[in-house]
Amino acid sequence: MPYIDAAGVNLYFEEAGEGHPIIFLHELGSDSREWETQVRYFSRAYRCITFNARGYAPSDVPDDPTLYGWELAVNDIAAVMRGLVVEHAHLVGLSMGGYAALQFGLRRTINALVAAPLTLELGLDAGDLGLLTSVYFLTFAAAQIPVGILLDRYGPRLIQSVLLVAAAVGAALFATSDNLLMLLLGRALLGLGVAASLTAGLKALVLWFPNDRLPFLNGLMVMLGALGAVTATSPAQLLLAWVGWRTLFALFAVVTAGCSAMIYLLVPESASATPVLRGTAMASLKKIYTDPHFWRLAPLSATSVGTAWALQGLWAAQWFTDVEGLDRAALVQHLFVMAVALSLGALLLGVLADRLRRYGIGTEALLAVVGLLFIAVQLAIILRWPLSSYVLWAAVAAVGAATVLSYVLLASYFPKELAGRANAALNVLHIGGAFVLQYATGVVLEHWTPQAGHYPEIAYQTAFISNLVLQIIAWVWFAFRWVLRPPALGSAIRSASVGGGGGSAFRYCGTITASTGAILCDTAATSVRQPIMLDATSSFAVPA
């Protein structure tokens, strides 16, 4: 009997016909023989492949319950494709097989798309592919703080264009690689090259536009970024089938290099950027990580955004299948609605923050309300309230765009010359929060034994409640300190020490008059106390 090894488990398979491959995946209550009629018909023009899933003889039947589950079913599909030298195939699944096919498709990022040809051409195994995927994210996360420092020192135009050159080199190296080491180096350069894609944009907006326009502009940028992620799925698959993985990455290199050149040649330096002294530019991150305003915001932002990303990235699909029992069509519809909600949520939150500020309602108040609504939505999901699951899970996805509000608040907490580092410092917590919460959810679920490949409802409820408790604590820390002990006007003002043209200098001086919101300053030239009107988030400097 023919078998394929899937990480130590032998899978029995059969194939018939020639042509483009079709892989048939059977349901829970049957085995591959249920596809006999379809195989007889389609094998006239296609290469039809069937196999028995693990646990279905004559495939191996492991005694260890941990050797079963949807993730392993997805990996088994990949193992069959590798074993039969199949780069591309149609997947046809029924019930359990349909879910495995769907999950296989949902994980078709760029790395997943090229996994099969890489395995066939370079002989990579599952461990090599996992390392190849993780090195990108490791480099991306590790570069956040250094990139933030460089953005503050040299500006977004130079840093973004230089880093995109690194990304182009990484893509070119990946396209020409003939061993694992070269592939890893190429992926690492790709991660480094795109590490500033968000923070450089945020820094540029802070430099180019007044603070009252940042909510809308941040929302617009995040929305476009979310739409751009779609290109890693179907468009990339079409190109891969057309030109192959090497040409695909070579095209990436050319396009990325072109973007780098356009940014460097066409994007202007900000005429409104505040000049920065060397000492300020090299200021330690300690100023950010010890700032009380940062630590009032960071826990709520990291737990809320991290939870939204963790749910949308993995656990929402599992909840739909294991708890709500959705079929494939409904599952795809829910995930599509969530993807749209993430993109539109960024724009809507930006517009809403922009409008509310005109009526004297600050971004902190809006973030507190968003956090409270997010808590309520999660309670409705956990307790299975009779509400539309589309609406509830769309709201979950939309909170993933609340970074729009967090970055606006950072722009008001810190002067422009620290914007890059401040955004990077918070971004590290967002990424770390999503990783920890996603992993922690899985750890909690593993305390229950899957039933027919599905975790019970109580397992998800316990995991989600654990995350929810952290968010509630973070919300109380953020909102109640703000409501019960609003910051004094003076403590909310950030001063800057900068160098002016013609040898003039600026310095912070004077005291706040809380009743009028004015600062009284003495100038060396006139020795007259001059009032300057400003609000609680203004940055200012007084001529010496």
XYZ file of C-alpha atoms in Angstrom:
544
model
C 0.000 0.000 0.000
C 1.270 3.511 -0.811
C 1.911 5.816 2.130
C 3.163 9.353 2.699
C 4.990 10.315 5.873
C 3.423 13.296 7.673
C 5.716 14.117 10.600
C 5.947 10.465 11.624
C 2.351 9.502 10.786
C 1.851 7.383 7.659
C -1.076 8.483 5.472
C -2.567 6.029 2.991
C -3.302 7.574 -0.430
C -4.546 6.691 -3.892
C -4.372 8.591 -7.178
C -5.844 8.241 -10.641
C -5.712 10.166 -13.909
C -3.418 12.843 -15.268
C -3.604 16.616 -15.441
C -3.951 19.391 -12.900
C -4.219 17.806 -9.409
C -7.425 17.661 -7.375
C -7.087 16.557 -3.739
C -10.268 15.178 -2.156
C -10.630 15.435 1.648
C -13.165 13.196 3.361
C -15.632 13.917 6.157
C -15.522 12.817 9.806
C -17.869 9.853 9.423
C -16.268 8.300 6.340
C -12.930 7.859 4.581
C -11.451 8.494 1.156
C -13.688 5.861 -0.461
C -16.605 8.296 -0.368
C -15.045 10.090 -3.348
C -15.048 7.063 -5.700
C -17.796 8.440 -7.962
C -16.140 11.832 -8.279
C -12.728 10.283 -8.899
C -14.077 8.086 -11.715
C -15.487 11.143 -13.442
C -12.770 13.756 -12.891
C -9.836 11.393 -13.483
C -10.649 11.592 -17.184
C -9.078 15.072 -17.264
C -7.436 15.588 -13.853
C -4.966 13.915 -11.531
C -7.259 12.897 -8.654
C -5.701 12.274 -5.239
C -7.441 10.888 -2.159
C -6.007 9.947 1.214
C -7.252 8.730 4.558
C -6.792 11.231 7.354
C -4.812 10.224 10.426
C -6.914 7.969 12.602
C -8.583 6.296 9.614
C -7.059 2.917 8.709
C -5.082 1.947 6.761
C -3.480 5.293 7.671
C -1.821 5.297 11.086
C -4.074 5.591 14.138
C -1.963 7.300 16.856
C -2.867 6.590 20.476
C -1.716 10.011 21.640
C -4.719 12.434 21.540
C -2.366 15.361 20.985
C -1.581 13.944 17.538
C -5.031 14.950 16.296
C -6.594 18.308 15.522
C -7.355 20.705 12.690
C -3.847 22.156 12.651
C -2.366 18.714 12.021
C -5.019 18.076 9.377
C -3.853 21.221 7.580
C -0.235 20.091 7.863
C -1.186 16.672 6.507
C -2.529 18.286 3.312
C 0.810 20.009 2.851
C 2.632 16.717 3.535
C 0.609 14.961 0.828
C 1.394 17.736 -1.650
C 5.100 17.552 -0.843
C 5.172 13.770 -0.976
C 3.462 13.643 -4.381
C 5.435 16.596 -5.785
C 2.328 18.766 -6.186
C 2.977 22.507 -6.323
C -0.620 23.624 -6.990
C -3.892 21.761 -6.583
C -7.618 22.175 -6.262
C -8.849 21.147 -2.797
C -12.282 19.566 -2.473
C -13.487 18.807 1.039
C -16.652 17.644 2.770
C -17.470 18.568 6.378
C -14.254 17.891 8.325
C -12.330 17.845 5.056
C -13.940 21.101 3.986
C -12.804 22.795 7.170
C -9.255 21.532 6.723
C -9.269 22.815 3.134
C -10.557 26.212 4.297
C -7.907 26.532 6.990
C -5.247 25.533 4.477
C -6.448 28.305 2.193
C -6.708 30.920 4.952
C -3.058 30.430 5.772
C -1.943 31.251 2.239
C 0.339 34.141 3.065
C 3.367 34.740 0.842
C 5.396 32.233 2.842
C 2.603 29.667 2.727
C 2.166 30.191 -1.009
C 5.794 29.408 -1.770
C 6.168 26.631 0.812
C 5.480 23.798 -1.624
C 7.838 24.957 -4.399
C 10.544 25.732 -1.832
C 10.197 22.246 -0.407
C 10.318 20.619 -3.814
C 13.180 22.669 -5.218
C 15.416 23.122 -2.159
C 14.420 20.136 -0.017
C 13.197 22.136 3.005
C 11.328 20.343 5.782
C 8.611 21.651 8.126
C 11.155 22.909 10.662
C 12.997 24.871 7.977
C 9.753 26.442 6.785
C 8.794 27.403 10.328
C 12.170 29.049 10.876
C 11.862 30.837 7.552
C 8.508 32.290 8.593
C 9.511 33.314 12.100
C 12.756 35.095 11.159
C 10.743 37.734 9.296
C 8.623 38.620 12.322
C 11.592 38.405 14.684
C 13.557 40.920 12.611
C 10.510 43.143 12.190
C 9.851 43.313 15.936
C 13.516 43.683 16.920
C 13.933 46.656 14.563
C 11.072 48.739 15.973
C 12.991 50.659 18.646
C 16.152 51.296 16.567
C 13.979 52.408 13.655
C 12.092 54.781 15.934
C 15.371 56.368 17.066
C 16.552 56.754 13.463
C 13.246 58.301 12.402
C 13.583 60.927 15.107
C 17.184 61.651 14.168
C 17.055 61.641 10.340
C 13.371 61.884 9.417
C 10.934 59.507 7.663
C 11.926 60.327 4.058
C 15.526 59.142 4.382
C 14.910 56.201 6.732
C 11.958 54.779 4.818
C 13.727 55.010 1.453
C 16.916 53.401 2.819
C 15.052 50.573 4.545
C 13.040 49.836 1.412
C 16.356 49.352 -0.368
C 17.123 46.692 2.252
C 13.740 45.098 1.542
C 14.469 45.121 -2.198
C 17.851 43.484 -1.607
C 16.161 40.894 0.614
C 13.582 40.066 -2.060
C 16.285 39.789 -4.719
C 18.398 37.557 -2.484
C 15.386 35.368 -1.755
C 14.654 35.067 -5.482
C 18.186 33.852 -6.227
C 18.714 31.645 -3.150
C 19.765 28.050 -3.510
C 20.086 27.115 0.178
C 18.394 27.726 3.525
C 20.980 30.219 4.803
C 20.465 32.545 1.841
C 16.696 32.251 2.207
C 16.922 33.180 5.900
C 19.105 36.184 5.143
C 16.691 37.326 2.453
C 13.677 37.010 4.773
C 15.503 38.827 7.565
C 16.282 41.733 5.227
C 12.638 41.802 4.160
C 11.536 42.049 7.803
C 14.046 44.815 8.447
C 13.101 46.646 5.269
C 9.414 46.968 6.097
C 9.895 47.616 9.818
C 9.385 51.365 9.331
C 6.359 51.124 7.046
C 3.930 52.110 9.799
C 6.083 54.220 12.097
C 7.612 56.261 9.256
C 4.141 57.146 8.048
C 3.044 58.136 11.539
C 6.173 60.238 12.001
C 5.606 61.986 8.671
C 2.031 62.843 9.567
C 3.155 64.311 12.897
C 5.705 66.488 11.089
C 3.550 67.563 8.171
C 0.153 68.190 9.718
C -1.260 69.886 12.831
C -2.362 67.651 15.698
C -6.055 68.301 15.099
C -5.795 66.540 11.694
C -3.948 63.461 12.943
C -6.985 61.325 13.887
C -8.397 61.375 10.350
C -5.015 61.015 8.629
C -3.871 58.170 10.883
C -7.146 56.397 10.202
C -6.748 56.840 6.456
C -3.201 55.469 6.506
C -4.068 52.424 8.623
C -7.078 51.717 6.407
C -4.924 51.718 3.273
C -2.385 49.484 5.003
C -5.093 46.975 5.893
C -6.294 46.913 2.288
C -2.726 46.405 1.097
C -2.453 43.176 3.063
C -4.962 41.629 0.670
C -2.277 41.498 -2.017
C -0.548 38.706 -0.113
C -3.422 36.341 -0.906
C -5.204 35.925 -4.241
C -3.122 38.415 -6.303
C 0.098 36.785 -5.124
C -1.342 33.342 -5.882
C -2.208 34.379 -9.421
C 1.301 35.710 -10.013
C 2.849 32.626 -8.444
C 0.938 30.318 -10.780
C 1.860 32.514 -13.738
C 5.551 33.286 -13.274
C 6.801 31.067 -10.399
C 8.163 31.996 -6.979
C 11.581 33.232 -8.083
C 10.184 35.659 -10.630
C 7.543 36.712 -8.115
C 10.156 37.772 -5.575
C 12.242 39.379 -8.310
C 9.200 41.503 -9.180
C 8.852 42.386 -5.509
C 12.455 43.543 -5.521
C 11.943 45.784 -8.559
C 8.694 47.307 -7.267
C 10.132 47.880 -3.792
C 13.239 49.544 -5.193
C 10.983 51.761 -7.297
C 8.994 52.767 -4.223
C 12.215 53.587 -2.413
C 13.348 55.851 -5.251
C 9.964 57.588 -5.439
C 9.969 58.301 -1.707
C 13.489 59.699 -1.780
C 13.017 61.815 -4.911
C 9.410 62.963 -4.601
C 8.539 63.107 -0.915
C 9.492 66.509 0.520
C 11.156 67.113 3.808
C 8.727 68.752 6.192
C 9.128 72.508 6.230
C 7.224 72.582 9.508
C 9.493 70.118 11.293
C 10.896 71.519 14.521
C 14.702 71.750 14.513
C 16.207 69.303 16.955
C 19.340 69.649 18.999
C 21.699 66.690 19.101
C 20.973 66.064 22.770
C 17.244 65.884 22.137
C 17.631 63.617 19.114
C 19.683 61.146 21.134
C 17.404 61.265 24.152
C 17.111 57.964 25.950
C 14.050 55.761 25.614
C 13.934 55.973 29.373
C 12.048 59.248 29.003
C 9.273 57.404 27.156
C 9.170 54.207 29.153
C 9.090 56.096 32.452
C 6.494 58.633 31.369
C 3.269 58.214 33.395
C 1.117 59.205 30.416
C 2.656 56.425 28.300
C 1.957 53.820 30.977
C -1.568 55.051 31.433
C -2.225 54.429 27.745
C -0.042 51.400 26.962
C -1.857 48.669 28.977
C -5.271 49.476 27.504
C -3.925 49.859 23.970
C -1.820 46.679 24.119
C -4.501 44.443 25.660
C -7.360 45.723 23.487
C -5.528 45.861 20.178
C -3.568 42.697 20.990
C -6.771 40.788 21.782
C -8.460 41.999 18.586
C -5.465 40.942 16.492
C -5.192 37.574 18.259
C -8.877 36.815 17.725
C -9.011 37.894 14.114
C -5.696 36.247 13.285
C -6.617 32.811 14.614
C -9.208 32.196 17.282
C -12.284 33.751 15.668
C -12.299 31.060 12.964
C -11.987 28.335 15.595
C -14.861 29.798 17.611
C -17.067 29.916 14.505
C -16.430 26.255 13.813
C -16.191 24.715 17.278
C -18.793 26.781 19.143
C -21.177 28.283 16.601
C -20.967 25.321 14.220
C -20.805 27.445 11.080
C -20.371 25.801 7.729
C -17.673 26.795 5.285
C -19.708 29.453 3.474
C -20.785 31.188 6.685
C -17.269 31.035 8.073
C -15.832 32.714 4.978
C -18.532 35.385 5.116
C -17.750 36.173 8.765
C -14.023 36.440 8.112
C -14.635 38.674 5.115
C -16.841 40.979 7.176
C -14.131 41.150 9.837
C -11.488 42.053 7.253
C -13.663 44.850 5.908
C -14.447 46.042 9.442
C -10.750 46.305 10.293
C -10.106 48.512 7.289
C -13.192 50.683 7.619
C -12.806 50.839 11.402
C -9.519 52.672 11.037
C -11.076 55.342 8.849
C -14.240 55.643 10.937
C -12.339 55.974 14.213
C -10.145 58.645 12.653
C -13.119 60.606 11.337
C -15.000 60.244 14.636
C -12.030 61.449 16.685
C -11.597 64.390 14.313
C -15.259 65.408 14.634
C -15.454 64.950 18.409
C -12.396 67.129 19.026
C -14.232 69.987 17.346
C -16.852 69.692 20.068
C -14.300 69.591 22.865
C -14.361 65.800 23.336
C -10.805 64.497 23.483
C -9.302 61.374 21.969
C -8.719 59.917 25.445
C -12.469 59.950 26.076
C -13.118 58.237 22.736
C -10.511 55.545 23.438
C -12.067 54.923 26.857
C -15.491 54.489 25.244
C -14.064 52.171 22.561
C -12.392 50.073 25.258
C -15.622 49.844 27.249
C -17.646 48.867 24.183
C -15.047 46.242 23.311
C -15.412 44.728 26.769
C -19.203 44.668 26.341
C -18.939 43.043 22.902
C -16.677 40.301 24.231
C -19.079 39.636 27.099
C -21.899 39.304 24.572
C -19.838 36.769 22.609
C -18.749 34.803 25.675
C -22.256 34.666 27.195
C -23.836 33.902 23.781
C -26.254 36.804 23.863
C -28.857 36.620 21.047
C -27.184 39.247 18.859
C -25.934 39.082 15.292
C -22.556 37.374 15.196
C -21.665 39.468 12.158
C -22.089 42.679 14.151
C -20.271 41.404 17.238
C -17.245 40.035 15.413
C -17.078 43.047 13.094
C -16.807 45.181 16.224
C -13.980 42.958 17.482
C -12.084 43.432 14.228
C -12.669 47.184 14.214
C -10.987 47.519 17.613
C -7.830 46.221 15.971
C -7.717 49.637 14.279
C -7.805 51.515 17.597
C -4.085 52.080 17.106
C -5.305 55.156 15.224
C -6.380 56.694 18.545
C -3.335 55.497 20.476
C -0.894 57.110 18.071
C -2.830 60.369 18.180
C -2.531 60.396 21.976
C 1.194 59.736 21.779
C 1.520 62.751 19.494
C -0.037 64.872 22.245
C 2.002 63.307 25.052
C 5.440 63.748 23.450
C 7.083 66.433 21.325
C 7.614 65.834 17.607
C 11.276 64.965 18.020
C 10.295 61.921 20.110
C 7.373 60.793 17.930
C 9.275 58.000 16.171
C 10.514 56.430 19.379
C 7.184 56.824 21.140
C 5.259 55.126 18.317
C 7.848 52.341 18.121
C 7.746 51.797 21.880
C 3.976 51.325 21.785
C 4.114 49.249 18.612
C 6.408 46.742 20.326
C 3.753 46.298 23.017
C 1.025 45.843 20.397
C 2.972 43.115 18.614
C 4.027 41.493 21.870
C 0.496 41.670 23.256
C -0.964 39.940 20.208
C 1.676 37.190 20.390
C 1.257 36.577 24.127
C -2.545 36.661 24.093
C -2.779 34.401 21.049
C -0.400 31.898 22.603
C -2.068 32.117 26.038
C -5.460 31.365 24.504
C -4.076 28.183 23.010
C -2.507 27.178 26.324
C -5.866 27.544 28.072
C -7.690 25.556 25.380
C -5.257 22.677 25.726
C -6.602 21.999 29.236
C -9.659 20.462 27.539
C -9.705 17.380 25.340
C -11.048 18.033 21.823
C -14.240 16.210 20.999
C -14.320 15.058 17.369
C -11.605 17.599 16.658
C -13.441 20.499 18.330
C -12.771 22.172 21.665
C -15.842 22.641 23.895
C -17.536 25.988 24.377
C -16.405 26.275 28.008
C -12.768 26.103 26.890
C -13.127 29.157 24.667
C -15.188 31.001 27.269
C -12.508 30.431 29.891
C -9.729 31.598 27.568
C -11.643 34.672 26.409
C -12.594 35.635 29.961
C -8.945 35.437 31.010
C -8.071 37.970 28.318
C -11.081 40.068 29.256
C -9.977 40.380 32.879
C -6.685 41.921 31.734
C -8.553 44.415 29.569
C -10.861 45.424 32.400
C -7.897 46.085 34.686
C -6.206 48.114 31.936
C -9.410 50.074 31.258
C -9.838 50.949 34.927
C -6.197 52.061 35.074
C -6.694 54.274 32.016
C -10.177 55.679 32.477
C -10.547 56.064 36.235
C -7.199 57.778 36.742
C -8.243 60.186 34.021
C -11.781 60.747 35.344
C -11.016 60.917 39.053
C -7.606 62.611 38.823
C -7.445 64.613 35.590
C -3.928 65.860 34.932
C -3.161 69.436 35.868
C -2.879 71.759 32.917
C 0.786 72.328 33.525
C 1.630 68.625 33.592
C -0.044 68.069 30.238
C 2.148 70.594 28.430
C 5.300 69.341 26.773
C 8.063 71.898 26.332
C 10.822 71.839 23.756
C 14.325 73.231 23.844
C 15.314 73.969 20.266
C 17.791 75.965 18.259
C 16.517 78.796 16.069
C 17.899 80.468 13.008
C 20.428 83.270 13.197
C 21.916 82.084 16.466
C 18.716 82.673 18.438
C 17.620 80.131 21.000
C 14.407 79.124 22.693
C 13.721 78.018 26.210
C 10.842 76.981 28.467
C 9.972 79.522 31.152
C 7.128 80.828 33.245
C 4.189 79.365 35.105
C 0.733 78.149 34.200
C -2.303 80.177 35.156
C -4.863 77.396 35.469
C -7.901 79.646 35.271
C -6.933 81.263 31.971
C -4.741 78.608 30.381
C -2.005 81.183 29.841
C 1.678 80.998 30.565
C 3.467 84.092 31.867
C 7.030 84.348 30.665
C 9.897 86.770 31.097
C 11.910 87.532 28.003
C 15.502 88.633 28.211
C 14.930 91.334 25.641
C 12.085 93.182 27.344
C 11.841 91.751 30.867
C 8.073 91.949 30.339
C 5.806 89.128 31.461
C 4.075 88.030 28.250
C 0.964 85.828 28.311
C 0.710 83.110 25.639
C -2.629 81.312 25.274
C -2.477 77.572 24.705
C -4.418 74.400 25.348
C -3.614 71.371 27.476
C -1.718 69.541 24.720
C 0.211 72.417 23.159
C 3.941 72.383 22.599
C 5.561 75.753 22.933
C 8.812 77.631 23.199
C 9.569 81.180 24.246
C 12.324 83.333 22.729
C 15.142 83.914 25.167
